[in-house]
């Protein structure tokens, strides 16, 4: 859609506090009028769905929404009115009720002058017996790394009913940092790191100009949850690795700004966590594992550094004490007691009601991942010494039974055990969905030696995986070494980008990792797929 420019709005630009208001990207976003960023829908229920658009007027603007069973809108099935207000960055959200379960609908917004938004497509969740349901799983979309071909591939499919995005929808870094050499044609705004409300809003506006991201929103309803980069890297409830209070102010202020922008720009309600019923087939739980109750991440690297003067024996002793003490502490939590109790009860109630599958769509990898003993040896003798040193530290931690990613469920083993035990005791058929790591993992989850479920951890849309840090190591060799060190790891790919899709039936869930051929060009050519299935009541991946 062509953006209409109104240069008078540039007079308001001072409110943004940005250093680069003269750049074309900022000017395009700040001066756009009318419907500027397409449409989106989310959080469907059996009889309702949340609809989103953005309309920039001279002030508060009343929009009319129409919902129809056909794209021509010959018969309007529902709708309503909503205000697009500058107080919410001109974003407007409306929950339309009274719809028929399990049905595709088309929707559009109409401005007071009669102009119309793009037409979106959405659907309600089914009730009763459900034979099949398709889900697309996405995470980790860093625009300067490349093109969003994963979104484009999914948007062209007809066998998906719902999109689930488990976070890192965008990244907060300044332009020119991660990646250091941004790809041509993939600019972001603002150029500085996002810290203020205006920054976060502008970053959203920048990303949502991407045609493939807009298209996937236009074609499917989405259930979304933030992860850390919608705030700052490695966020926890009291701060983040990438937040410096002395330069960037109070964490609570930054967190509130990021959360406000997210709720304005995403088709989500104000609920921190929620569940969605897909007839008798599945209950999909969307918890919040990042900012609500997460305790600060532990750092075994600091433990090793503190013991380094004592040599390898002292390092091993310090790591063992860390393992048996802080790491295994029963009070460490990702969600907090209230949310844990909500989830455990919901899982048990879902299984007790006869629902076939319990889907846990959350942000971070749940399967345990330890480094192979030969990790450092994977780097050639002429390789980066810093990488080799880091890998040696990871391998040393692995030798005492410690995982390598303390920001995942591996950093909170007691909380993971509580969850898996609750799922097993509730007789659940648990399927965990995850993102965050940029790599593809298929894990069999167990507790007390008993199978508790499986995990499909998705690779990223564009953010780099281990291939960026170990470019000389053949990906197949690394995957083989990782599987050998982790008995529950059934599948691993550490080198390709894409997304995951699930096809669910009452008897099985089939999950596939889709790998795009490239992110250096805008194309879906060369996309390939690999998958695993889990049969109902088996809680482990089926053998070929």
Short mmCIF file of N, CA and C in Angstrom, two decimals, residues 448-539:
data_model
loop_
_atom_site.label_atom_id
_atom_site.label_comp_id
_atom_site.label_asym_id
_atom_site.label_seq_id
_atom_site.Cartn_x
_atom_site.Cartn_y
_atom_site.Cartn_z
N UNK A 448 11.85 -38.73 36.53
CA UNK A 448 11.98 -39.96 37.31
C UNK A 448 12.12 -41.18 36.40
N UNK A 449 12.77 -40.98 35.25
CA UNK A 449 12.99 -42.09 34.33
C UNK A 449 11.79 -42.48 33.50
N UNK A 450 10.71 -41.70 33.59
CA UNK A 450 9.48 -42.02 32.86
C UNK A 450 9.22 -40.96 31.81
N UNK A 451 8.80 -41.38 30.62
CA UNK A 451 8.51 -40.44 29.53
C UNK A 451 7.39 -39.49 29.93
N UNK A 452 7.62 -38.18 29.71
CA UNK A 452 6.63 -37.18 30.08
C UNK A 452 6.10 -36.39 28.90
N UNK A 453 6.76 -36.45 27.76
CA UNK A 453 6.30 -35.71 26.59
C UNK A 453 7.45 -35.45 25.64
N UNK A 454 7.18 -34.66 24.62
CA UNK A 454 8.21 -34.33 23.63
C UNK A 454 8.25 -32.82 23.43
N UNK A 455 9.35 -32.38 22.84
CA UNK A 455 9.52 -30.95 22.56
C UNK A 455 9.95 -30.74 21.12
N UNK A 456 9.27 -29.81 20.45
CA UNK A 456 9.71 -29.30 19.16
C UNK A 456 10.23 -27.89 19.41
N UNK A 457 11.55 -27.74 19.45
CA UNK A 457 12.16 -26.43 19.65
C UNK A 457 12.54 -25.88 18.28
N UNK A 458 11.99 -24.74 17.96
CA UNK A 458 12.17 -24.20 16.63
C UNK A 458 13.46 -23.43 16.46
N UNK A 459 13.99 -23.50 15.25
CA UNK A 459 15.12 -22.68 14.85
C UNK A 459 14.60 -21.27 14.56
N UNK A 460 15.47 -20.39 14.17
CA UNK A 460 15.09 -18.99 14.01
C UNK A 460 14.62 -18.68 12.60
N UNK A 461 13.91 -17.54 12.47
CA UNK A 461 13.56 -17.02 11.16
C UNK A 461 14.82 -16.50 10.46
N UNK A 462 15.67 -15.75 11.18
CA UNK A 462 16.91 -15.24 10.57
C UNK A 462 18.11 -15.26 11.50
N UNK A 463 17.93 -15.24 12.81
CA UNK A 463 19.06 -15.10 13.73
C UNK A 463 19.99 -16.31 13.62
N UNK A 464 21.31 -16.09 13.69
CA UNK A 464 22.26 -17.18 13.42
C UNK A 464 22.32 -18.20 14.53
N UNK A 465 22.61 -19.45 14.15
CA UNK A 465 22.80 -20.53 15.10
C UNK A 465 24.28 -20.79 15.30
N UNK A 466 24.59 -22.02 15.71
CA UNK A 466 25.98 -22.36 16.02
C UNK A 466 26.89 -22.28 14.81
N UNK A 467 26.31 -22.30 13.60
CA UNK A 467 27.17 -22.22 12.42
C UNK A 467 27.95 -20.91 12.38
N UNK A 468 27.43 -19.87 13.06
CA UNK A 468 28.12 -18.58 13.07
C UNK A 468 29.35 -18.60 13.97
N UNK A 469 29.36 -19.48 14.96
CA UNK A 469 30.46 -19.53 15.92
C UNK A 469 31.42 -20.68 15.65
N UNK A 470 30.94 -21.68 14.93
CA UNK A 470 31.77 -22.84 14.58
C UNK A 470 31.70 -23.07 13.07
N UNK A 471 32.10 -22.07 12.28
CA UNK A 471 31.91 -22.18 10.83
C UNK A 471 32.70 -23.30 10.18
N UNK A 472 33.77 -23.74 10.82
CA UNK A 472 34.60 -24.79 10.21
C UNK A 472 34.15 -26.19 10.60
N UNK A 473 33.18 -26.29 11.49
CA UNK A 473 32.72 -27.61 11.95
C UNK A 473 31.53 -28.04 11.09
N UNK A 474 31.61 -29.16 10.43
CA UNK A 474 30.46 -29.65 9.65
C UNK A 474 29.23 -29.79 10.56
N UNK A 475 28.10 -29.20 10.18
CA UNK A 475 26.91 -29.27 11.03
C UNK A 475 26.50 -30.69 11.40
N UNK A 476 26.67 -31.63 10.48
CA UNK A 476 26.30 -33.01 10.78
C UNK A 476 27.17 -33.58 11.90
N UNK A 477 28.45 -33.20 11.92
CA UNK A 477 29.35 -33.67 12.98
C UNK A 477 28.94 -33.09 14.33
N UNK A 478 28.59 -31.81 14.34
CA UNK A 478 28.19 -31.18 15.60
C UNK A 478 26.88 -31.78 16.10
N UNK A 479 25.93 -31.99 15.20
CA UNK A 479 24.65 -32.59 15.61
C UNK A 479 24.86 -33.99 16.17
N UNK A 480 25.73 -34.77 15.54
CA UNK A 480 26.01 -36.13 16.02
C UNK A 480 26.63 -36.10 17.41
N UNK A 481 27.58 -35.18 17.62
CA UNK A 481 28.23 -35.08 18.93
C UNK A 481 27.23 -34.65 20.00
N UNK A 482 26.35 -33.73 19.67
CA UNK A 482 25.35 -33.28 20.64
C UNK A 482 24.36 -34.39 20.98
N UNK A 483 23.94 -35.14 19.99
CA UNK A 483 23.02 -36.26 20.26
C UNK A 483 23.70 -37.31 21.12
N UNK A 484 25.00 -37.54 20.89
CA UNK A 484 25.71 -38.52 21.68
C UNK A 484 25.84 -38.12 23.14
N UNK A 485 25.89 -36.81 23.41
CA UNK A 485 26.05 -36.32 24.78
C UNK A 485 24.72 -36.13 25.50
N UNK A 486 23.62 -36.23 24.76
CA UNK A 486 22.30 -35.97 25.33
C UNK A 486 21.32 -37.07 24.92
N UNK A 487 21.14 -38.07 25.75
CA UNK A 487 20.30 -39.22 25.39
C UNK A 487 18.87 -38.85 25.00
N UNK A 488 18.33 -37.76 25.53
CA UNK A 488 16.97 -37.38 25.20
C UNK A 488 16.84 -36.59 23.91
N UNK A 489 17.96 -36.25 23.29
CA UNK A 489 17.95 -35.44 22.07
C UNK A 489 17.78 -36.34 20.86
N UNK A 490 16.62 -36.27 20.25
CA UNK A 490 16.32 -37.12 19.10
C UNK A 490 16.66 -36.47 17.78
N UNK A 491 16.73 -35.15 17.77
CA UNK A 491 16.98 -34.44 16.50
C UNK A 491 17.70 -33.13 16.80
N UNK A 492 18.63 -32.75 15.94
CA UNK A 492 19.32 -31.48 16.08
C UNK A 492 19.77 -30.98 14.71
N UNK A 493 19.58 -29.70 14.49
CA UNK A 493 20.17 -29.02 13.34
C UNK A 493 20.63 -27.65 13.82
N UNK A 494 21.91 -27.37 13.64
CA UNK A 494 22.48 -26.14 14.20
C UNK A 494 22.95 -25.18 13.12
N UNK A 495 22.40 -25.29 11.91
CA UNK A 495 22.99 -24.51 10.82
C UNK A 495 22.00 -23.84 9.89
N UNK A 496 20.69 -24.08 10.03
CA UNK A 496 19.75 -23.56 9.04
C UNK A 496 18.62 -22.79 9.70
N UNK A 497 18.01 -21.91 8.92
CA UNK A 497 16.96 -21.03 9.40
C UNK A 497 15.61 -21.51 8.87
N UNK A 498 14.51 -21.06 9.52
CA UNK A 498 13.19 -21.45 9.06
C UNK A 498 12.15 -21.39 10.16
N UNK A 499 11.28 -22.39 10.17
CA UNK A 499 10.20 -22.44 11.16
C UNK A 499 9.74 -23.88 11.32
N UNK A 500 8.81 -24.10 12.24
CA UNK A 500 8.26 -25.43 12.52
C UNK A 500 6.77 -25.41 12.22
N UNK A 501 6.26 -26.52 11.74
CA UNK A 501 4.80 -26.67 11.65
C UNK A 501 4.37 -27.98 12.30
N UNK A 502 3.19 -27.96 12.86
CA UNK A 502 2.60 -29.15 13.48
C UNK A 502 1.31 -29.48 12.77
N UNK A 503 1.12 -30.75 12.47
CA UNK A 503 -0.17 -31.26 12.02
C UNK A 503 -0.68 -32.21 13.09
N UNK A 504 -1.77 -31.84 13.73
CA UNK A 504 -2.29 -32.59 14.87
C UNK A 504 -3.55 -33.35 14.47
N UNK A 505 -3.61 -34.60 14.85
CA UNK A 505 -4.82 -35.42 14.75
C UNK A 505 -5.03 -36.08 16.11
N UNK A 506 -6.18 -36.71 16.33
CA UNK A 506 -6.37 -37.37 17.63
C UNK A 506 -5.34 -38.47 17.91
N UNK A 507 -4.75 -39.05 16.88
CA UNK A 507 -3.85 -40.18 17.07
C UNK A 507 -2.38 -39.81 17.09
N UNK A 508 -2.01 -38.68 16.47
CA UNK A 508 -0.60 -38.32 16.48
C UNK A 508 -0.41 -36.83 16.20
N UNK A 509 0.77 -36.34 16.58
CA UNK A 509 1.23 -35.01 16.20
C UNK A 509 2.47 -35.21 15.33
N UNK A 510 2.43 -34.61 14.16
CA UNK A 510 3.57 -34.64 13.26
C UNK A 510 4.18 -33.25 13.21
N UNK A 511 5.42 -33.10 13.68
CA UNK A 511 6.10 -31.82 13.65
C UNK A 511 7.20 -31.83 12.61
N UNK A 512 7.29 -30.75 11.85
CA UNK A 512 8.32 -30.66 10.83
C UNK A 512 9.09 -29.36 10.96
N UNK A 513 10.43 -29.47 10.87
CA UNK A 513 11.28 -28.30 10.80
C UNK A 513 11.46 -27.96 9.33
N UNK A 514 11.05 -26.76 8.95
CA UNK A 514 11.18 -26.31 7.56
C UNK A 514 12.40 -25.40 7.46
N UNK A 515 13.30 -25.72 6.55
CA UNK A 515 14.55 -24.99 6.39
C UNK A 515 14.53 -24.23 5.07
N UNK A 516 14.58 -22.90 5.15
CA UNK A 516 14.58 -22.11 3.92
C UNK A 516 15.94 -22.23 3.25
N UNK A 517 15.94 -22.09 1.93
CA UNK A 517 17.18 -22.26 1.19
C UNK A 517 18.18 -21.15 1.42
N UNK A 518 17.67 -19.96 1.75
CA UNK A 518 18.55 -18.81 1.96
C UNK A 518 17.78 -17.74 2.70
N UNK A 519 18.50 -16.85 3.38
CA UNK A 519 17.90 -15.62 3.89
C UNK A 519 18.60 -14.41 3.27
N UNK A 520 19.53 -14.67 2.35
CA UNK A 520 20.28 -13.59 1.71
C UNK A 520 19.50 -12.95 0.57
N UNK A 521 18.49 -13.65 0.08
CA UNK A 521 17.60 -13.13 -0.95
C UNK A 521 16.17 -13.41 -0.54
N UNK A 522 15.25 -12.62 -1.07
CA UNK A 522 13.84 -12.81 -0.74
C UNK A 522 13.25 -13.87 -1.67
N UNK A 523 13.25 -15.12 -1.19
CA UNK A 523 12.73 -16.24 -1.97
C UNK A 523 12.43 -17.41 -1.04
N UNK A 524 11.46 -18.22 -1.42
CA UNK A 524 11.19 -19.46 -0.68
C UNK A 524 11.68 -20.68 -1.45
N UNK A 525 12.36 -20.46 -2.55
CA UNK A 525 12.90 -21.58 -3.33
C UNK A 525 13.93 -22.33 -2.50
N UNK A 526 13.94 -23.64 -2.64
CA UNK A 526 14.91 -24.46 -1.95
C UNK A 526 14.55 -24.83 -0.53
N UNK A 527 13.33 -24.55 -0.11
CA UNK A 527 12.91 -24.91 1.24
C UNK A 527 12.76 -26.42 1.36
N UNK A 528 13.34 -27.00 2.42
CA UNK A 528 13.26 -28.44 2.67
C UNK A 528 12.70 -28.67 4.07
N UNK A 529 12.33 -29.92 4.35
CA UNK A 529 11.69 -30.22 5.63
C UNK A 529 12.18 -31.56 6.18
N UNK A 530 12.25 -31.64 7.50
CA UNK A 530 12.54 -32.89 8.21
C UNK A 530 11.63 -32.93 9.43
N UNK A 531 11.15 -34.13 9.80
CA UNK A 531 10.18 -34.16 10.88
C UNK A 531 10.23 -35.39 11.75
N UNK A 532 9.49 -35.29 12.86
CA UNK A 532 9.30 -36.38 13.80
C UNK A 532 7.84 -36.40 14.24
N UNK A 533 7.36 -37.59 14.57
CA UNK A 533 5.98 -37.75 15.02
C UNK A 533 5.94 -38.34 16.42
N UNK A 534 4.88 -38.00 17.14
CA UNK A 534 4.61 -38.62 18.43
C UNK A 534 3.19 -39.16 18.41
N UNK A 535 3.03 -40.41 18.78
CA UNK A 535 1.71 -41.02 18.82
C UNK A 535 1.07 -40.77 20.18
N UNK A 536 -0.26 -40.67 20.15
CA UNK A 536 -0.98 -40.39 21.38
C UNK A 536 -0.71 -41.49 22.43
N UNK A 537 -0.47 -41.04 23.64
CA UNK A 537 -0.25 -41.89 24.80
C UNK A 537 1.12 -42.58 24.82
N UNK A 538 2.02 -42.20 23.91
CA UNK A 538 3.37 -42.77 23.95
C UNK A 538 4.39 -41.82 24.54
N UNK A 539 4.22 -40.52 24.36
CA UNK A 539 5.05 -39.47 24.99
C UNK A 539 6.51 -39.55 24.60
#
